[in-house]
mmCIF file of C-alpha atoms in Angstrom:
data_model
loop_
_atom_site.group_PDB
_atom_site.id
_atom_site.type_symbol
_atom_site.label_atom_id
_atom_site.label_comp_id
_atom_site.label_asym_id
_atom_site.label_seq_id
_atom_site.Cartn_x
_atom_site.Cartn_y
_atom_site.Cartn_z
ATOM 1 C CA MET A 1 0.000 0.000 0.000
ATOM 2 C CA ASN A 2 1.295 3.423 -0.944
ATOM 3 C CA ILE A 3 0.755 6.223 1.573
ATOM 4 C CA PHE A 4 0.464 9.892 0.591
ATOM 5 C CA ASN A 5 0.379 12.810 3.021
ATOM 6 C CA SER A 6 -1.669 15.076 0.776
ATOM 7 C CA ILE A 7 -3.897 14.930 -2.278
ATOM 8 C CA SER A 8 -1.417 16.990 -4.279
ATOM 9 C CA SER A 9 1.325 14.396 -3.772
ATOM 10 C CA PHE A 10 -0.780 11.690 -5.442
ATOM 11 C CA THR A 11 -0.516 11.024 -9.156
ATOM 12 C CA SER A 12 -1.740 8.117 -11.232
ATOM 13 C CA THR A 13 -2.132 7.514 -14.934
ATOM 14 C CA THR A 14 -4.383 4.571 -14.058
ATOM 15 C CA LYS A 15 -8.038 5.219 -13.320
ATOM 16 C CA THR A 16 -8.986 4.921 -9.657
ATOM 17 C CA ILE A 17 -11.878 3.813 -7.477
ATOM 18 C CA VAL A 18 -12.131 6.137 -4.472
ATOM 19 C CA THR A 19 -13.857 5.996 -1.130
ATOM 20 C CA ILE A 20 -13.811 8.834 1.391
ATOM 21 C CA GLY A 21 -14.244 8.817 5.153
ATOM 22 C CA THR A 22 -12.644 9.082 8.562
ATOM 23 C CA PHE A 23 -12.577 5.284 9.031
ATOM 24 C CA ASP A 24 -11.889 5.771 12.736
ATOM 25 C CA GLY A 25 -11.121 2.406 14.292
ATOM 26 C CA VAL A 26 -10.949 0.653 10.894
ATOM 27 C CA HIS A 27 -13.386 -1.738 12.541
ATOM 28 C CA MET A 28 -15.574 -4.626 11.389
ATOM 29 C CA GLY A 29 -18.241 -2.180 10.218
ATOM 30 C CA HIS A 30 -15.745 -0.755 7.722
ATOM 31 C CA LYS A 31 -14.811 -4.172 6.370
ATOM 32 C CA LYS A 32 -17.591 -4.374 3.774
ATOM 33 C CA VAL A 33 -16.722 -0.957 2.392
ATOM 34 C CA LEU A 34 -13.010 -1.729 2.094
ATOM 35 C CA ASN A 35 -13.706 -5.110 0.513
ATOM 36 C CA LYS A 36 -16.144 -3.463 -1.901
ATOM 37 C CA LEU A 37 -13.455 -0.914 -2.811
ATOM 38 C CA HIS A 38 -10.938 -3.674 -3.492
ATOM 39 C CA ASN A 39 -13.337 -5.825 -5.526
ATOM 40 C CA LEU A 40 -14.628 -2.946 -7.648
ATOM 41 C CA ALA A 41 -11.062 -1.893 -8.434
ATOM 42 C CA ILE A 42 -10.329 -5.413 -9.693
ATOM 43 C CA GLU A 43 -13.555 -5.479 -11.704
ATOM 44 C CA LYS A 44 -12.788 -2.181 -13.408
ATOM 45 C CA GLN A 45 -9.029 -2.809 -13.697
ATOM 46 C CA ALA A 46 -8.452 0.333 -11.671
ATOM 47 C CA GLU A 47 -6.484 1.207 -8.531
ATOM 48 C CA SER A 48 -8.170 1.559 -5.153
ATOM 49 C CA VAL A 49 -7.788 4.799 -3.195
ATOM 50 C CA LEU A 50 -8.927 5.552 0.339
ATOM 51 C CA LEU A 51 -9.041 9.292 1.029
ATOM 52 C CA THR A 52 -9.158 10.309 4.668
ATOM 53 C CA PHE A 53 -8.282 13.454 6.591
ATOM 54 C CA PHE A 54 -6.243 14.603 9.546
ATOM 55 C CA PRO A 55 -6.926 16.494 11.688
ATOM 56 C CA HIS A 56 -10.428 15.069 11.911
ATOM 57 C CA PRO A 57 -12.733 17.682 10.307
ATOM 58 C CA ARG A 58 -14.572 18.170 13.597
ATOM 59 C CA MET A 59 -11.281 19.152 15.260
ATOM 60 C CA VAL A 60 -11.027 22.044 12.793
ATOM 61 C CA LEU A 61 -14.649 23.080 12.365
ATOM 62 C CA GLN A 62 -15.752 22.537 15.988
ATOM 63 C CA GLN A 63 -12.618 23.378 17.959
ATOM 64 C CA ASP A 64 -14.402 23.435 21.301
ATOM 65 C CA LEU A 65 -15.373 19.798 20.803
ATOM 66 C CA ASP A 66 -13.452 17.355 22.991
ATOM 67 C CA ILE A 67 -13.294 14.671 20.325
ATOM 68 C CA GLN A 68 -11.988 11.206 21.206
ATOM 69 C CA LEU A 69 -10.768 8.934 18.427
ATOM 70 C CA LEU A 70 -10.141 5.197 18.371
ATOM 71 C CA ASN A 71 -7.034 5.392 16.181
ATOM 72 C CA THR A 72 -3.968 7.539 15.943
ATOM 73 C CA ILE A 73 -2.708 8.127 12.407
ATOM 74 C CA ALA A 74 -0.019 5.452 12.850
ATOM 75 C CA GLU A 75 -2.629 2.926 14.010
ATOM 76 C CA LYS A 76 -4.961 3.801 11.143
ATOM 77 C CA LYS A 77 -2.184 3.232 8.603
ATOM 78 C CA LYS A 78 -1.401 -0.141 10.147
ATOM 79 C CA HIS A 79 -4.990 -1.390 10.114
ATOM 80 C CA ILE A 80 -5.803 -0.138 6.611
ATOM 81 C CA ALA A 81 -2.629 -1.850 5.374
ATOM 82 C CA SER A 82 -4.182 -5.182 6.381
ATOM 83 C CA TYR A 83 -6.683 -4.723 3.536
ATOM 84 C CA ASP A 84 -5.831 -4.941 -0.152
ATOM 85 C CA ILE A 85 -5.928 -1.197 -0.803
ATOM 86 C CA ASP A 86 -3.518 0.285 -3.349
ATOM 87 C CA HIS A 87 -3.280 3.847 -2.047
ATOM 88 C CA LEU A 88 -4.038 5.636 1.223
ATOM 89 C CA ILE A 89 -4.159 9.440 1.133
ATOM 90 C CA ILE A 90 -4.193 11.260 4.477
ATOM 91 C CA HIS A 91 -4.927 14.857 3.549
ATOM 92 C CA PRO A 92 -4.387 17.747 6.012
ATOM 93 C CA PHE A 93 -7.848 19.117 6.725
ATOM 94 C CA ASP A 94 -7.948 22.880 7.256
ATOM 95 C CA LEU A 95 -10.343 25.793 6.853
ATOM 96 C CA GLU A 96 -9.135 26.504 3.315
ATOM 97 C CA PHE A 97 -9.912 22.952 2.225
ATOM 98 C CA SER A 98 -13.312 23.088 3.939
ATOM 99 C CA ARG A 99 -14.237 26.125 1.805
ATOM 100 C CA LEU A 100 -13.971 24.260 -1.493
ATOM 101 C CA THR A 101 -17.319 24.241 -3.264
ATOM 102 C CA ALA A 102 -18.790 20.857 -4.112
ATOM 103 C CA GLU A 103 -17.899 21.212 -7.792
ATOM 104 C CA GLU A 104 -14.365 22.436 -6.991
ATOM 105 C CA PHE A 105 -13.865 19.351 -4.859
ATOM 106 C CA VAL A 106 -15.214 17.028 -7.542
ATOM 107 C CA LYS A 107 -13.416 18.631 -10.503
ATOM 108 C CA ASN A 108 -10.108 19.661 -8.904
ATOM 109 C CA VAL A 109 -9.657 16.819 -6.437
ATOM 110 C CA LEU A 110 -11.560 13.743 -7.567
ATOM 111 C CA VAL A 111 -11.327 14.142 -11.337
ATOM 112 C CA ASP A 112 -8.138 16.097 -12.028
ATOM 113 C CA GLN A 113 -5.979 14.895 -9.138
ATOM 114 C CA LEU A 114 -7.258 11.416 -8.274
ATOM 115 C CA ASN A 115 -8.279 10.435 -11.813
ATOM 116 C CA ILE A 116 -11.400 8.590 -10.676
ATOM 117 C CA CYS A 117 -13.669 6.372 -12.715
ATOM 118 C CA ALA A 118 -15.892 5.520 -9.739
ATOM 119 C CA ILE A 119 -16.528 6.540 -6.150
ATOM 120 C CA ILE A 120 -18.003 4.483 -3.311
ATOM 121 C CA ILE A 121 -19.801 6.729 -0.856
ATOM 122 C CA GLY A 122 -22.548 6.676 1.745
ATOM 123 C CA TYR A 123 -26.110 7.443 0.697
ATOM 124 C CA ASP A 124 -26.175 10.211 3.338
ATOM 125 C CA HIS A 125 -22.786 11.694 2.442
ATOM 126 C CA ARG A 126 -22.650 15.489 2.267
ATOM 127 C CA PHE A 127 -19.702 17.434 0.953
ATOM 128 C CA GLY A 128 -18.466 20.796 -0.284
ATOM 129 C CA ARG A 129 -18.540 24.149 1.473
ATOM 130 C CA ASN A 130 -20.875 23.974 4.492
ATOM 131 C CA ARG A 131 -21.604 20.348 3.490
ATOM 132 C CA THR A 132 -24.479 21.467 1.289
ATOM 133 C CA ALA A 133 -24.058 18.968 -1.582
ATOM 134 C CA THR A 134 -25.811 15.597 -1.428
ATOM 135 C CA ILE A 135 -25.424 12.187 -3.027
ATOM 136 C CA GLU A 136 -27.811 13.336 -5.759
ATOM 137 C CA ASP A 137 -25.463 16.223 -6.558
ATOM 138 C CA LEU A 138 -22.546 13.792 -6.687
ATOM 139 C CA ILE A 139 -24.442 11.551 -9.114
ATOM 140 C CA ASN A 140 -25.067 14.583 -11.350
ATOM 141 C CA PHE A 141 -21.375 15.482 -11.203
ATOM 142 C CA GLY A 142 -20.623 11.894 -12.129
ATOM 143 C CA VAL A 143 -22.655 12.278 -15.308
ATOM 144 C CA LYS A 144 -20.933 15.584 -16.080
ATOM 145 C CA TYR A 145 -17.388 14.364 -15.428
ATOM 146 C CA ASN A 146 -17.829 10.731 -16.455
ATOM 147 C CA PHE A 147 -17.488 8.706 -13.280
ATOM 148 C CA GLU A 148 -19.794 6.255 -11.543
ATOM 149 C CA VAL A 149 -21.234 6.632 -8.054
ATOM 150 C CA GLU A 150 -21.795 3.498 -6.005
ATOM 151 C CA GLN A 151 -23.759 4.067 -2.836
ATOM 152 C CA ILE A 152 -23.071 2.426 0.504
ATOM 153 C CA THR A 153 -26.508 1.322 1.668
ATOM 154 C CA ALA A 154 -28.389 2.626 4.673
ATOM 155 C CA LYS A 155 -27.947 -0.757 6.335
ATOM 156 C CA GLU A 156 -24.161 -0.662 5.829
ATOM 157 C CA ILE A 157 -23.952 2.927 7.092
ATOM 158 C CA ASP A 158 -25.968 1.959 10.159
ATOM 159 C CA GLU A 159 -23.591 -0.941 10.813
ATOM 160 C CA ILE A 160 -20.613 1.417 10.655
ATOM 161 C CA THR A 161 -22.280 4.020 12.874
ATOM 162 C CA ILE A 162 -23.456 1.449 15.401
ATOM 163 C CA SER A 163 -20.025 -0.158 15.501
ATOM 164 C CA SER A 164 -18.244 3.165 16.104
ATOM 165 C CA THR A 165 -20.699 4.198 18.783
ATOM 166 C CA LYS A 166 -20.647 0.812 20.499
ATOM 167 C CA ILE A 167 -16.842 0.684 20.478
ATOM 168 C CA ARG A 168 -16.470 4.123 22.042
ATOM 169 C CA ASN A 169 -19.186 3.472 24.616
ATOM 170 C CA ALA A 170 -17.785 0.039 25.422
ATOM 171 C CA LEU A 171 -14.287 1.420 26.020
ATOM 172 C CA LEU A 172 -15.628 4.231 28.182
ATOM 173 C CA GLU A 173 -17.521 1.604 30.201
ATOM 174 C CA GLY A 174 -14.538 -0.746 30.406
ATOM 175 C CA ASP A 175 -16.240 -3.396 28.257
ATOM 176 C CA ILE A 176 -13.127 -4.586 26.426
ATOM 177 C CA THR A 177 -14.743 -7.753 25.075
ATOM 178 C CA THR A 178 -17.402 -5.840 23.149
ATOM 179 C CA ALA A 179 -14.918 -3.235 21.901
ATOM 180 C CA ASN A 180 -12.454 -5.826 20.631
ATOM 181 C CA THR A 181 -15.247 -7.825 18.987
ATOM 182 C CA TYR A 182 -16.449 -4.829 16.983
ATOM 183 C CA LEU A 183 -12.903 -3.731 16.160
ATOM 184 C CA GLY A 184 -11.826 -7.180 15.016
ATOM 185 C CA TYR A 185 -8.562 -6.703 16.917
ATOM 186 C CA ASN A 186 -7.409 -5.725 20.411
ATOM 187 C CA TYR A 187 -7.685 -2.043 21.261
ATOM 188 C CA THR A 188 -4.254 -0.528 21.869
ATOM 189 C CA LEU A 189 -2.451 2.393 23.445
ATOM 190 C CA HIS A 190 0.981 3.417 22.228
ATOM 191 C CA GLY A 191 3.409 5.727 23.938
ATOM 192 C CA GLU A 192 6.689 6.455 25.652
ATOM 193 C CA VAL A 193 7.679 4.966 28.995
ATOM 194 C CA ILE A 194 8.404 7.860 31.353
ATOM 195 C CA GLU A 195 9.657 7.999 34.923
ATOM 196 C CA GLY A 196 6.998 7.878 37.613
ATOM 197 C CA LYS A 197 7.061 7.950 41.408
ATOM 198 C CA LYS A 198 8.568 4.438 41.486
ATOM 199 C CA LEU A 199 6.248 3.355 44.302
ATOM 200 C CA GLY A 200 5.369 0.090 42.581
ATOM 201 C CA ARG A 201 8.836 -1.313 43.023
ATOM 202 C CA THR A 202 8.572 -0.835 46.816
ATOM 203 C CA ILE A 203 5.837 -3.513 46.866
ATOM 204 C CA ASP A 204 7.481 -5.722 44.212
ATOM 205 C CA PHE A 205 5.215 -4.496 41.431
ATOM 206 C CA PRO A 206 7.374 -2.157 39.333
ATOM 207 C CA THR A 207 5.470 -0.420 36.563
ATOM 208 C CA ALA A 208 6.172 1.249 33.246
ATOM 209 C CA ASN A 209 4.394 4.599 33.152
ATOM 210 C CA LEU A 210 2.953 5.175 29.701
ATOM 211 C CA LYS A 211 2.695 8.653 28.204
ATOM 212 C CA VAL A 212 0.206 8.786 25.322
ATOM 213 C CA ASP A 213 1.046 11.906 23.320
ATOM 214 C CA GLU A 214 -2.081 12.072 21.192
ATOM 215 C CA LYS A 215 -4.567 13.952 23.362
ATOM 216 C CA TYR A 216 -7.437 12.887 21.122
ATOM 217 C CA LYS A 217 -6.788 9.165 21.661
ATOM 218 C CA LEU A 218 -9.616 7.585 23.649
ATOM 219 C CA ILE A 219 -8.447 6.208 26.998
ATOM 220 C CA PRO A 220 -10.690 3.420 28.343
ATOM 221 C CA LYS A 221 -12.414 3.610 31.710
ATOM 222 C CA ASN A 222 -10.245 3.702 34.828
ATOM 223 C CA GLY A 223 -9.525 0.275 36.218
ATOM 224 C CA VAL A 224 -7.191 -2.716 36.125
ATOM 225 C CA TYR A 225 -6.727 -4.582 32.854
ATOM 226 C CA MET A 226 -4.976 -7.685 31.600
ATOM 227 C CA VAL A 227 -2.816 -6.627 28.662
ATOM 228 C CA SER A 228 -0.374 -7.714 26.004
ATOM 229 C CA VAL A 229 2.690 -5.523 25.526
ATOM 230 C CA GLU A 230 4.969 -5.145 22.530
ATOM 231 C CA ILE A 231 8.505 -3.919 23.225
ATOM 232 C CA ASN A 232 10.979 -3.760 20.347
ATOM 233 C CA SER A 233 8.723 -6.159 18.412
ATOM 234 C CA ASN A 234 8.877 -8.680 21.295
ATOM 235 C CA PRO A 235 5.614 -9.798 22.968
ATOM 236 C CA PHE A 236 4.995 -9.808 26.704
ATOM 237 C CA PHE A 237 2.002 -10.000 29.032
ATOM 238 C CA GLY A 238 1.130 -7.951 32.058
ATOM 239 C CA MET A 239 -1.540 -5.973 33.843
ATOM 240 C CA MET A 240 -2.242 -2.293 33.642
ATOM 241 C CA ASN A 241 -3.848 0.266 35.912
ATOM 242 C CA ILE A 242 -5.553 3.330 34.490
ATOM 243 C CA GLY A 243 -6.471 5.755 37.219
ATOM 244 C CA THR A 244 -5.399 8.087 39.993
ATOM 245 C CA ASN A 245 -3.627 5.701 42.411
ATOM 246 C CA PRO A 246 -5.972 6.531 45.306
ATOM 247 C CA THR A 247 -4.163 4.301 47.826
ATOM 248 C CA VAL A 248 -0.936 6.298 47.610
ATOM 249 C CA SER A 249 -1.641 9.705 46.141
ATOM 250 C CA ASP A 250 -4.967 10.256 44.372
ATOM 251 C CA SER A 251 -3.073 12.079 41.642
ATOM 252 C CA GLU A 252 -3.916 12.923 38.030
ATOM 253 C CA GLN A 253 -4.793 10.029 35.764
ATOM 254 C CA SER A 254 -1.848 7.781 34.952
ATOM 255 C CA ILE A 255 -1.387 4.641 32.875
ATOM 256 C CA GLU A 256 0.926 2.097 34.536
ATOM 257 C CA VAL A 257 1.873 -1.325 33.210
ATOM 258 C CA HIS A 258 3.344 -4.155 35.277
ATOM 259 C CA LEU A 259 5.075 -6.693 33.019
ATOM 260 C CA PHE A 260 5.253 -10.345 34.000
ATOM 261 C CA ASP A 261 8.731 -11.932 34.129
ATOM 262 C CA PHE A 262 10.438 -8.722 33.070
ATOM 263 C CA ASN A 263 13.087 -6.659 34.846
ATOM 264 C CA GLU A 264 14.755 -4.556 32.159
ATOM 265 C CA SER A 265 14.875 -0.765 32.081
ATOM 266 C CA ILE A 266 12.718 0.575 29.261
ATOM 267 C CA TYR A 267 12.613 4.258 30.146
ATOM 268 C CA HIS A 268 12.093 6.495 27.098
ATOM 269 C CA GLN A 269 11.263 3.545 24.865
ATOM 270 C CA ASN A 270 7.993 3.364 22.962
ATOM 271 C CA ILE A 271 5.724 0.429 23.722
ATOM 272 C CA THR A 272 2.321 -0.751 22.503
ATOM 273 C CA VAL A 273 -0.220 -2.070 25.003
ATOM 274 C CA GLY A 274 -3.147 -4.216 23.855
ATOM 275 C CA PHE A 275 -6.266 -4.581 26.006
ATOM 276 C CA LEU A 276 -7.309 -8.183 26.669
ATOM 277 C CA GLU A 277 -9.676 -8.098 29.657
ATOM 278 C CA ARG A 278 -10.832 -5.689 32.339
ATOM 279 C CA ILE A 279 -10.180 -7.260 35.721
ATOM 280 C CA ARG A 280 -11.722 -4.846 38.190
ATOM 281 C CA GLU A 281 -12.372 -1.257 39.225
ATOM 282 C CA GLU A 282 -9.594 0.852 40.663
ATOM 283 C CA LYS A 283 -9.990 0.919 44.455
ATOM 284 C CA LYS A 284 -8.494 2.695 47.458
ATOM 285 C CA TYR A 285 -6.957 0.287 49.996
ATOM 286 C CA ASP A 286 -6.240 0.918 53.665
ATOM 287 C CA SER A 287 -2.535 0.214 53.288
ATOM 288 C CA LEU A 288 0.182 -0.640 50.779
ATOM 289 C CA ALA A 289 0.156 -4.179 52.191
ATOM 290 C CA ASP A 290 -3.531 -4.539 51.281
ATOM 291 C CA LEU A 291 -2.822 -3.142 47.816
ATOM 292 C CA LYS A 292 0.002 -5.624 47.332
ATOM 293 C CA ASP A 293 -2.269 -8.521 48.361
ATOM 294 C CA GLN A 294 -4.816 -7.433 45.757
ATOM 295 C CA LEU A 295 -2.146 -7.081 43.065
ATOM 296 C CA GLU A 296 -0.955 -10.601 43.817
ATOM 297 C CA LYS A 297 -4.521 -11.855 43.316
ATOM 298 C CA ASP A 298 -4.795 -9.873 40.075
ATOM 299 C CA LYS A 299 -1.549 -11.359 38.820
ATOM 300 C CA ARG A 300 -2.589 -14.918 39.651
ATOM 301 C CA TYR A 301 -5.838 -14.382 37.786
ATOM 302 C CA CYS A 302 -4.035 -13.009 34.735
ATOM 303 C CA LEU A 303 -1.506 -15.842 34.682
ATOM 304 C CA SER A 304 -4.363 -18.350 34.840
ATOM 305 C CA ARG A 305 -5.859 -16.720 31.742
ATOM 306 C CA LEU A 306 -2.711 -16.529 29.609
ATOM 307 C CA LYS A 307 -3.403 -19.844 27.890
ATOM 308 C CA ASN A 308 -6.342 -18.129 26.158
ATOM 309 C CA TYR A 309 -4.041 -15.552 24.554
ATOM 310 C CA SER A 310 -0.746 -17.346 23.930
#
């Protein structure tokens, strides 16, 4: 898959089939659309193009909105690459781009730049300045500029919308099983290991404190989770606490991972944490000894479950 960081950097002498969307999560609801894109490209002997945007349009047009996304750009690239798509274009969305009229977008972008012969788009898709153009307008442009419009059905759109909503709600409720089922893969957090207060090591549970740079990345509900961890392409297992550490400090939210059978220093390295199960709520204990007892129980539970994930 070829990746382009703007529409202007894309060129092709071969006709293309294009679909447009945020594709946040690249989840099971998106699968039909991406497969349809691939199959139609084969049928028409064209190249498949997925056009998406970053920042998310709502980040630009509704700046007071505290938007939470399922994927960072790096994660989105990885998941889209698992499909047979020829080209991924991640175009910088800004106010200037948002002011393109519908016909400017169709003529200048889709026809002249992307060289389309067909577009796959939702029946309820709106585009152009102030999102005033409809699918009917796009069909008329297709007649004018000689490209086909294939609509994603209401049922398929509903599946995508329901999936996105259910995934976000599930993660915010700590329902990892539902989220992972709709995603088709384990939800992940990626970030740098930074120095913390190092209290975990005093009770024999040292932790890697994860700093997630992307402020828009959705962080699941506070609590204790069983996780997989990738470090330098090597897999490990562990358990993670998301919360405020009420037993020792009641501080700002932190993300701390305890790795099983691991005692290396990984400060300032980037790691990827995959959510497997939510074990319990975060809780305030009367003493560090009580907290340690609970962590031992959590660890035993996780180790008993590893056979399901190895």
